[in-house]
PDB file of C-alpha atoms in Angstrom:
ATOM      1  CA  UNK L   1       9.661  24.071  -0.435  1.00  0.00           C
ATOM      2  CA  UNK L   2      10.562  21.272   1.948  1.00  0.00           C
ATOM      3  CA  UNK L   3      10.330  17.640   0.884  1.00  0.00           C
ATOM      4  CA  UNK L   4       7.653  15.697   2.786  1.00  0.00           C
ATOM      5  CA  UNK L   5       9.101  13.488   5.473  1.00  0.00           C
ATOM      6  CA  UNK L   6       7.822   9.951   6.078  1.00  0.00           C
ATOM      7  CA  UNK L   7       4.711  10.244   8.194  1.00  0.00           C
ATOM      8  CA  UNK L   8       3.893  13.818   7.091  1.00  0.00           C
ATOM      9  CA  UNK L   9       0.288  14.472   6.110  1.00  0.00           C
ATOM     10  CA  UNK L  10       1.307  15.255   2.486  1.00  0.00           C
ATOM     11  CA  UNK L  11       3.291  12.023   2.268  1.00  0.00           C
ATOM     12  CA  UNK L  12       0.349   9.959   3.522  1.00  0.00           C
ATOM     13  CA  UNK L  13      -2.038  11.627   1.102  1.00  0.00           C
ATOM     14  CA  UNK L  14       0.110  10.433  -1.826  1.00  0.00           C
ATOM     15  CA  UNK L  15       0.138   6.903  -0.436  1.00  0.00           C
ATOM     16  CA  UNK L  16      -3.625   7.003   0.051  1.00  0.00           C
ATOM     17  CA  UNK L  17      -4.057   8.059  -3.583  1.00  0.00           C
ATOM     18  CA  UNK L  18      -1.992   5.080  -4.737  1.00  0.00           C
ATOM     19  CA  UNK L  19      -3.942   2.726  -2.488  1.00  0.00           C
ATOM     20  CA  UNK L  20      -7.235   3.962  -3.945  1.00  0.00           C
ATOM     21  CA  UNK L  21      -6.016   2.736  -7.329  1.00  0.00           C
ATOM     22  CA  UNK L  22      -4.380  -0.488  -6.163  1.00  0.00           C
ATOM     23  CA  UNK L  23      -6.943  -1.242  -3.494  1.00  0.00           C
ATOM     24  CA  UNK L  24      -9.574  -2.030  -6.100  1.00  0.00           C
ATOM     25  CA  UNK L  25     -10.200  -5.744  -6.237  1.00  0.00           C
ATOM     26  CA  UNK L  26      -7.792  -7.487  -8.637  1.00  0.00           C
ATOM     27  CA  UNK L  27      -6.161  -4.221  -9.810  1.00  0.00           C
ATOM     28  CA  UNK L  28      -2.730  -5.337  -8.671  1.00  0.00           C
ATOM     29  CA  UNK L  29      -2.939  -8.645 -10.568  1.00  0.00           C
ATOM     30  CA  UNK L  30      -4.176  -6.926 -13.726  1.00  0.00           C
ATOM     31  CA  UNK L  31      -1.293  -4.427 -13.626  1.00  0.00           C
ATOM     32  CA  UNK L  32       1.212  -7.221 -13.063  1.00  0.00           C
ATOM     33  CA  UNK L  33      -0.176  -9.193 -16.025  1.00  0.00           C
ATOM     34  CA  UNK L  34      -0.267  -6.189 -18.348  1.00  0.00           C
ATOM     35  CA  UNK L  35       3.297  -5.324 -17.382  1.00  0.00           C
ATOM     36  CA  UNK L  36       4.234  -8.338 -19.547  1.00  0.00           C
ATOM     37  CA  UNK L  37       2.699  -6.643 -22.586  1.00  0.00           C
ATOM     38  CA  UNK L  38      -0.649  -5.833 -24.226  1.00  0.00           C
ATOM     39  CA  UNK L  39      -3.395  -8.419 -23.824  1.00  0.00           C
ATOM     40  CA  UNK L  40      -6.810  -8.998 -25.311  1.00  0.00           C
ATOM     41  CA  UNK L  41      -9.646  -9.390 -22.845  1.00  0.00           C
ATOM     42  CA  UNK L  42     -10.033 -13.146 -23.352  1.00  0.00           C
ATOM     43  CA  UNK L  43      -6.302 -13.696 -22.963  1.00  0.00           C
ATOM     44  CA  UNK L  44      -6.317 -11.703 -19.722  1.00  0.00           C
ATOM     45  CA  UNK L  45      -9.295 -13.719 -18.577  1.00  0.00           C
ATOM     46  CA  UNK L  46      -7.444 -16.998 -19.246  1.00  0.00           C
ATOM     47  CA  UNK L  47      -4.200 -15.780 -17.671  1.00  0.00           C
ATOM     48  CA  UNK L  48      -6.043 -14.529 -14.594  1.00  0.00           C
ATOM     49  CA  UNK L  49      -8.379 -17.496 -14.286  1.00  0.00           C
ATOM     50  CA  UNK L  50      -8.953 -16.770 -10.597  1.00  0.00           C
ATOM     51  CA  UNK L  51     -10.702 -13.507 -11.566  1.00  0.00           C
ATOM     52  CA  UNK L  52     -14.321 -13.709 -12.709  1.00  0.00           C
ATOM     53  CA  UNK L  53     -15.206 -12.014 -15.992  1.00  0.00           C
ATOM     54  CA  UNK L  54     -17.277  -9.228 -14.409  1.00  0.00           C
ATOM     55  CA  UNK L  55     -14.584  -8.528 -11.813  1.00  0.00           C
ATOM     56  CA  UNK L  56     -11.957  -8.328 -14.554  1.00  0.00           C
ATOM     57  CA  UNK L  57     -14.135  -5.888 -16.499  1.00  0.00           C
ATOM     58  CA  UNK L  58     -14.592  -3.766 -13.378  1.00  0.00           C
ATOM     59  CA  UNK L  59     -10.865  -3.758 -12.615  1.00  0.00           C
ATOM     60  CA  UNK L  60      -9.963  -2.802 -16.193  1.00  0.00           C
ATOM     61  CA  UNK L  61     -12.560  -0.017 -16.190  1.00  0.00           C
ATOM     62  CA  UNK L  62     -11.230   1.306 -12.859  1.00  0.00           C
ATOM     63  CA  UNK L  63      -7.614   1.207 -14.062  1.00  0.00           C
ATOM     64  CA  UNK L  64      -8.562   2.867 -17.347  1.00  0.00           C
ATOM     65  CA  UNK L  65     -10.371   5.636 -15.444  1.00  0.00           C
ATOM     66  CA  UNK L  66      -7.252   6.044 -13.248  1.00  0.00           C
ATOM     67  CA  UNK L  67      -5.000   6.439 -16.291  1.00  0.00           C
ATOM     68  CA  UNK L  68      -3.087   3.198 -15.645  1.00  0.00           C
ATOM     69  CA  UNK L  69      -4.540   1.121 -18.506  1.00  0.00           C
ATOM     70  CA  UNK L  70      -5.458   2.054 -22.056  1.00  0.00           C
ATOM     71  CA  UNK L  71      -8.152   0.292 -24.040  1.00  0.00           C
ATOM     72  CA  UNK L  72      -7.886  -0.036 -27.806  1.00  0.00           C
ATOM     73  CA  UNK L  73     -10.788  -1.216 -29.923  1.00  0.00           C
ATOM     74  CA  UNK L  74      -9.713  -3.026 -33.095  1.00  0.00           C
ATOM     75  CA  UNK L  75     -12.421  -2.980 -35.778  1.00  0.00           C
ATOM     76  CA  UNK L  76     -12.662  -6.684 -36.547  1.00  0.00           C
ATOM     77  CA  UNK L  77     -15.651  -9.019 -36.659  1.00  0.00           C
ATOM     78  CA  UNK L  78     -16.301  -9.571 -33.833  1.00  0.00           C
ATOM     79  CA  UNK L  79     -14.704  -6.453 -32.332  1.00  0.00           C
ATOM     80  CA  UNK L  80     -11.384  -7.067 -30.605  1.00  0.00           C
ATOM     81  CA  UNK L  81     -10.396  -5.091 -27.530  1.00  0.00           C
ATOM     82  CA  UNK L  82      -6.776  -4.885 -26.424  1.00  0.00           C
ATOM     83  CA  UNK L  83      -5.571  -3.547 -23.087  1.00  0.00           C
ATOM     84  CA  UNK L  84      -2.115  -2.226 -22.282  1.00  0.00           C
ATOM     85  CA  UNK L  85      -0.427  -0.149 -19.633  1.00  0.00           C
ATOM     86  CA  UNK L  86      -0.146   3.569 -20.236  1.00  0.00           C
ATOM     87  CA  UNK L  87       3.113   5.404 -19.584  1.00  0.00           C
ATOM     88  CA  UNK L  88       1.801   6.009 -16.060  1.00  0.00           C
ATOM     89  CA  UNK L  89       1.063   2.294 -15.695  1.00  0.00           C
ATOM     90  CA  UNK L  90       4.456   1.250 -17.079  1.00  0.00           C
ATOM     91  CA  UNK L  91       6.139   3.544 -14.577  1.00  0.00           C
ATOM     92  CA  UNK L  92       4.512   1.466 -11.839  1.00  0.00           C
ATOM     93  CA  UNK L  93       6.680  -1.521 -12.855  1.00  0.00           C
ATOM     94  CA  UNK L  94       9.488   0.057 -10.822  1.00  0.00           C
ATOM     95  CA  UNK L  95       7.296  -0.081  -7.729  1.00  0.00           C
ATOM     96  CA  UNK L  96       6.369  -3.708  -8.481  1.00  0.00           C
ATOM     97  CA  UNK L  97      10.044  -4.645  -8.672  1.00  0.00           C
ATOM     98  CA  UNK L  98      10.758  -2.843  -5.403  1.00  0.00           C
ATOM     99  CA  UNK L  99       7.913  -4.716  -3.693  1.00  0.00           C
ATOM    100  CA  UNK L 100       9.293  -7.984  -5.058  1.00  0.00           C
ATOM    101  CA  UNK L 101      12.756  -7.150  -3.689  1.00  0.00           C
ATOM    102  CA  UNK L 102      11.269  -6.220  -0.324  1.00  0.00           C
ATOM    103  CA  UNK L 103       9.288  -9.490  -0.173  1.00  0.00           C
ATOM    104  CA  UNK L 104      12.379 -11.508  -1.117  1.00  0.00           C
ATOM    105  CA  UNK L 105      14.546  -9.684   1.427  1.00  0.00           C
ATOM    106  CA  UNK L 106      12.153 -10.493   4.244  1.00  0.00           C
ATOM    107  CA  UNK L 107      11.375 -14.020   3.018  1.00  0.00           C
ATOM    108  CA  UNK L 108       7.671 -13.288   2.941  1.00  0.00           C
ATOM    109  CA  UNK L 109       6.911 -16.439   0.978  1.00  0.00           C
ATOM    110  CA  UNK L 110       8.312 -18.531   3.808  1.00  0.00           C
ATOM    111  CA  UNK L 111       6.002 -16.987   6.407  1.00  0.00           C
ATOM    112  CA  UNK L 112       2.791 -18.754   7.341  1.00  0.00           C
ATOM    113  CA  UNK L 113      -0.150 -17.696   5.164  1.00  0.00           C
ATOM    114  CA  UNK L 114      -2.559 -17.400   8.085  1.00  0.00           C
ATOM    115  CA  UNK L 115      -1.746 -14.580  10.469  1.00  0.00           C
ATOM    116  CA  UNK L 116      -4.083 -12.705  12.783  1.00  0.00           C
ATOM    117  CA  UNK L 117      -7.020 -14.578  11.315  1.00  0.00           C
ATOM    118  CA  UNK L 118      -6.266 -13.385   7.763  1.00  0.00           C
ATOM    119  CA  UNK L 119      -5.956 -16.058   5.100  1.00  0.00           C
ATOM    120  CA  UNK L 120      -4.225 -15.572   1.754  1.00  0.00           C
TER     121      UNK L 120
END
């Protein structure tokens, strides 16, 4: 069987699948934060202060459903919930590092933040 070439329909379908996971609001930030290690919900909420509580819950639920994040309930009073990356999620760290290298190579941080009417 031939390997898909860049631009092939099969190749784009894989990319689209990844973008469905990462395209969810705040998913990328949650993955990046959890790549540092397991976090309780409140700690994630503090570390990602820009993300509202409901949006964080939605992102975690989406990533859990996608097999990227695992949720562990610790029977304490009150109940403690800890989130961590699954093996699938940890494997994504390689892609994060590659994106960081690509951004550094092309000096993306030095480019203006407003381009084509899009603001960061």
